[in-house]
Structure formats: structure tokens, C-alpha cells
PDB file of C-alpha atoms in Angstrom:
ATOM      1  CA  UNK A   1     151.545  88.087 102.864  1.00 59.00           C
ATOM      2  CA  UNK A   2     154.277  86.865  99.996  1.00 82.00           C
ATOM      3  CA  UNK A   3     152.676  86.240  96.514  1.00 91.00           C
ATOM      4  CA  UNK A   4     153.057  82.423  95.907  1.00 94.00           C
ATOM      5  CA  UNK A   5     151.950  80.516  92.676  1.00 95.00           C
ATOM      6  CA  UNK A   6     148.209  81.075  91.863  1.00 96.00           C
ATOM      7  CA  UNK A   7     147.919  84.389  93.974  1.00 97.00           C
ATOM      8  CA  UNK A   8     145.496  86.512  92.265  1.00 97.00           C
ATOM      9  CA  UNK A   9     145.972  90.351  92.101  1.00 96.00           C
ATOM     10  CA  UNK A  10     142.935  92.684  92.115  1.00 95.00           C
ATOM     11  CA  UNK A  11     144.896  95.508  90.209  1.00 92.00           C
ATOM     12  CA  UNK A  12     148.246  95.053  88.809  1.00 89.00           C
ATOM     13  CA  UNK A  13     150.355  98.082  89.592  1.00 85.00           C
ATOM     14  CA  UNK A  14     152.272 100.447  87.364  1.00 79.00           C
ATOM     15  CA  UNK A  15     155.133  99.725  86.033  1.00 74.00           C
ATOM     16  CA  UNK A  16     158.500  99.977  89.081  1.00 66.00           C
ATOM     17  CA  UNK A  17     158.884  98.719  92.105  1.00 72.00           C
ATOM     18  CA  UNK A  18     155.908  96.780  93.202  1.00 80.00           C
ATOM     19  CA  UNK A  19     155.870  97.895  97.331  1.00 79.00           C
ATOM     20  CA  UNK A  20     151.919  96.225  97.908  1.00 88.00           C
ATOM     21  CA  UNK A  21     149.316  94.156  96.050  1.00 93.00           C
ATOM     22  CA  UNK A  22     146.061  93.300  96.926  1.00 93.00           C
ATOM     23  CA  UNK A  23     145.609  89.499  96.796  1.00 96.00           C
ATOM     24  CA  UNK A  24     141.250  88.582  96.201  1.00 97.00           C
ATOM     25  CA  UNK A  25     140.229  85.186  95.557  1.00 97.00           C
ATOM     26  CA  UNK A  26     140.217  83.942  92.196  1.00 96.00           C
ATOM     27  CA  UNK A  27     136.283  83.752  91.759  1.00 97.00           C
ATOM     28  CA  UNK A  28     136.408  87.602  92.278  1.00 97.00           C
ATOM     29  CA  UNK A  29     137.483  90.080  89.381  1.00 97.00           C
ATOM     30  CA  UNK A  30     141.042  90.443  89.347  1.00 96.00           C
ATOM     31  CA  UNK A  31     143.751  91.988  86.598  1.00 95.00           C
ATOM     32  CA  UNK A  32     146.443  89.046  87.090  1.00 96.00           C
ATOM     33  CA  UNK A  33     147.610  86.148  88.322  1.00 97.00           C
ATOM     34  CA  UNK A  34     150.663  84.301  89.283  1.00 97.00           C
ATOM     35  CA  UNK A  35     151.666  81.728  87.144  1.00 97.00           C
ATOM     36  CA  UNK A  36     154.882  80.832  87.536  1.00 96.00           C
ATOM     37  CA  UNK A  37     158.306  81.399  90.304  1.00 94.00           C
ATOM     38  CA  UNK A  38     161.672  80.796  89.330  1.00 93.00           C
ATOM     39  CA  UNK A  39     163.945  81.075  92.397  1.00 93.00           C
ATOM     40  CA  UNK A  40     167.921  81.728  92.237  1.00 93.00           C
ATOM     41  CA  UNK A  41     170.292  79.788  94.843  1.00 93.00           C
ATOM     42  CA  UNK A  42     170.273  81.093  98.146  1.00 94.00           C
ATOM     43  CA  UNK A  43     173.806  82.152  97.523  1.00 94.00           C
ATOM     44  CA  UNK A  44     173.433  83.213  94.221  1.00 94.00           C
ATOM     45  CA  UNK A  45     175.474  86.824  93.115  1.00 95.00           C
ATOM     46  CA  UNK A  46     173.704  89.554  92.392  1.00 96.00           C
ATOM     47  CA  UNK A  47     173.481  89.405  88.169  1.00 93.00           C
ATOM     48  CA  UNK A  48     172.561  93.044  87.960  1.00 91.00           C
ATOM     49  CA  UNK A  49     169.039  94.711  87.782  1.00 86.00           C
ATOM     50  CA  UNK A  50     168.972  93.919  83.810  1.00 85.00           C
ATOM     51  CA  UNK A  51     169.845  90.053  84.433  1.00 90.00           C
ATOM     52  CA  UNK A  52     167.581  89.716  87.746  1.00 88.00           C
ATOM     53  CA  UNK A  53     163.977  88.431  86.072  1.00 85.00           C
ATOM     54  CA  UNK A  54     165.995  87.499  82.728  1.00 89.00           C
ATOM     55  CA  UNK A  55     165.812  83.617  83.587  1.00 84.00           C
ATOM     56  CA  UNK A  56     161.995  84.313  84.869  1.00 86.00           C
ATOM     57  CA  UNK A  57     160.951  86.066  81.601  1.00 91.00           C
ATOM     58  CA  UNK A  58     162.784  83.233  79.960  1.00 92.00           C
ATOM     59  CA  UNK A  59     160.104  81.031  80.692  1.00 90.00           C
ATOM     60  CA  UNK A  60     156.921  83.231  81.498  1.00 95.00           C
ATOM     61  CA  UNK A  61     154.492  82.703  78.729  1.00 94.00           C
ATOM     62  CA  UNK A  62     151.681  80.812  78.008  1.00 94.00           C
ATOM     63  CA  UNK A  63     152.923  77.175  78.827  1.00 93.00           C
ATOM     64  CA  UNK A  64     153.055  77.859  82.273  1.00 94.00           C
ATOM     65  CA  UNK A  65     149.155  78.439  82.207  1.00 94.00           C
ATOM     66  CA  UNK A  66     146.102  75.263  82.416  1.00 92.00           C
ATOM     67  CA  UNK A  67     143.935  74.500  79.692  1.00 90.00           C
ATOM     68  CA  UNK A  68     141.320  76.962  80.226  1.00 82.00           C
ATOM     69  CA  UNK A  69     144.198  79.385  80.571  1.00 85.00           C
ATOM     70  CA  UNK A  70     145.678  78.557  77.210  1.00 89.00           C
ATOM     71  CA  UNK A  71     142.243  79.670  75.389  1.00 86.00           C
ATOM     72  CA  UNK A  72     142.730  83.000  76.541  1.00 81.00           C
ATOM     73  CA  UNK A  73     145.977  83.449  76.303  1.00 84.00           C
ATOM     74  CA  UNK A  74     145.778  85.985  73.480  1.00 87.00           C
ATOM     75  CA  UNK A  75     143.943  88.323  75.543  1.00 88.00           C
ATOM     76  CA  UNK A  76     146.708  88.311  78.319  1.00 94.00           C
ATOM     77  CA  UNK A  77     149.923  90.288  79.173  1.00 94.00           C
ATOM     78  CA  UNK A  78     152.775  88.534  80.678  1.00 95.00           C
ATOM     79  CA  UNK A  79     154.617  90.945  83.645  1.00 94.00           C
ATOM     80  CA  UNK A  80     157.974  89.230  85.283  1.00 94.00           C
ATOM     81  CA  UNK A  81     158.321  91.026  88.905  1.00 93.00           C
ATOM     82  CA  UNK A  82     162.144  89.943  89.834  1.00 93.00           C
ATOM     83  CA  UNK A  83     164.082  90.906  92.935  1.00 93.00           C
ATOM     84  CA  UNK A  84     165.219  94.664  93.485  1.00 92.00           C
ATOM     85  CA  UNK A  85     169.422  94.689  94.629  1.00 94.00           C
ATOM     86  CA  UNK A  86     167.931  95.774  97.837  1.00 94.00           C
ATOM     87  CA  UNK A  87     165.666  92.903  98.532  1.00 93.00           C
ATOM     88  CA  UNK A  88     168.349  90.505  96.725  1.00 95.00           C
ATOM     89  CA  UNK A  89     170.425  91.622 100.298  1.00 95.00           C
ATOM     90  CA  UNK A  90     167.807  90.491 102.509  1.00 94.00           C
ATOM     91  CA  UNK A  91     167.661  87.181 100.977  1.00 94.00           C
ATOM     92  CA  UNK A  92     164.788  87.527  98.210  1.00 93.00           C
ATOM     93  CA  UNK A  93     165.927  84.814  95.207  1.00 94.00           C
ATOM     94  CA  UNK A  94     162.275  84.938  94.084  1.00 94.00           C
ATOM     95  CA  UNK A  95     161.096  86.116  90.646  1.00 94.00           C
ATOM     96  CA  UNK A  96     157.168  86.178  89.617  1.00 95.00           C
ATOM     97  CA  UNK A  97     155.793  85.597  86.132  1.00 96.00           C
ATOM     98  CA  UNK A  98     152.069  87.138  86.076  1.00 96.00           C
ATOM     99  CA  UNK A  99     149.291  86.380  83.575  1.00 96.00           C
ATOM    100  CA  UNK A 100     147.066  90.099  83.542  1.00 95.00           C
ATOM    101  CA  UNK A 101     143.947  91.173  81.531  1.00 92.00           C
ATOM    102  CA  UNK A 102     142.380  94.130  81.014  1.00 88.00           C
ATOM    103  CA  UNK A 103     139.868  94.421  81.911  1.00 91.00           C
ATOM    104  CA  UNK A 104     139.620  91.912  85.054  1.00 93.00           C
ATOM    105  CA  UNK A 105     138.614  88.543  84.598  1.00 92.00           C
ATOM    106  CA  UNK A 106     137.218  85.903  87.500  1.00 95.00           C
ATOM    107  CA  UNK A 107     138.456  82.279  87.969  1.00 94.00           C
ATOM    108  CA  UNK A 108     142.297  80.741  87.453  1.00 95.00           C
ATOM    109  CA  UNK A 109     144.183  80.615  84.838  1.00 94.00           C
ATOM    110  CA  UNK A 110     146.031  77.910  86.447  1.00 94.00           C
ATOM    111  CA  UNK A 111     143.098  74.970  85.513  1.00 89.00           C
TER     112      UNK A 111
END
């Protein structure tokens, strides 16, 4: 299953390459969220593992989350997961910002 705006993450794995996530319903405890994609051109170059989530962290922050969202927003981390070179070559443009709290929180950050 591919993480898509909204998605929310029981635990948010350590820092590195993220290999699996388990994705729970929103109205069950969970450490983040998705809440925001920024997508490179399908024939976009490579920019280097430094510059791959540099446009995504750009813009991951608080605006990106709904009213409700906004109130907590001191209380949250912001976590960009951006392409690896390797999954860059299979065709994966797709960088994730992620909204997480500790300790879990139920509902979306997204209304």
C-alpha cells in the first residue's frame, strides 16, 4: 500500500530508510500523519540525496495542516521522507511531509 495524503502511521520509524509503515485509521492512536506530497517531474535528474526532500521540507510545516491541526501544532514534529537514488531509478518522484506526536494522538490533523 503507498502512503498518500492523510495516511496515518501507527509508529513513525527511526530515523533512515523507511522500508514499512503501518497505516491505522485516523480515529485510532497513531504517531503521524501525512500532510503534504510534493512530487518531482517524471523525468526529473536525480538532485542528490541532500537536495531530494529539500523542495518537500521547503514547504512542510504547519500551513499544510486544518484548523484543528493548527492548535496543536506546537506539540508536533515535522519528518520529510523523500526518495532514496535507488527508488528515484524505479520511478519514485514522491516526497512525504509528516505531522508526528509523541505520544500518539487519534483523529486528523488534516480538518
Amino acid at each position: 500500500m503507498q502512503l498518500v495524503l492523510g495516511s496515518c502511521v501507527a509508529e513513525l520509524p527511526a530515523d533512515g530508510a523507511v522500508e514499512r509503515v503501518t497505516v491505522v485509521p485516523c480515529d485510532d492512536p497513531h504517531e503521524a500523519q501525512v500532510v503534504g506530497r510534493t512530487d518531482a517531474s517524471p523525468d526529473a535528474v536525480w538532485p542528490g540525496d541532500q537536495d531530494a526532500g529539500a523542495r518537500a521540507r521547503a514547504s512542510c510545516g504547519p500551513p499544510l495542516l486544518g484548523a484543528q491541526g493548527r492548535r496543536e501544532a506546537d506539540g508536533l514534529r515535522f519528518v520529510v521522507w523523500a526518495p532514496s537514488e535507488a527508488s528515484w531509478e524505479a520511478g519514485d518522484r514522491t516526497s512525504l511531509c509528516l505531522a508526528s506526536s509523541d505520544p500518539a494522538e487519534t483523529g486528523s490533523l488534516l480538518r
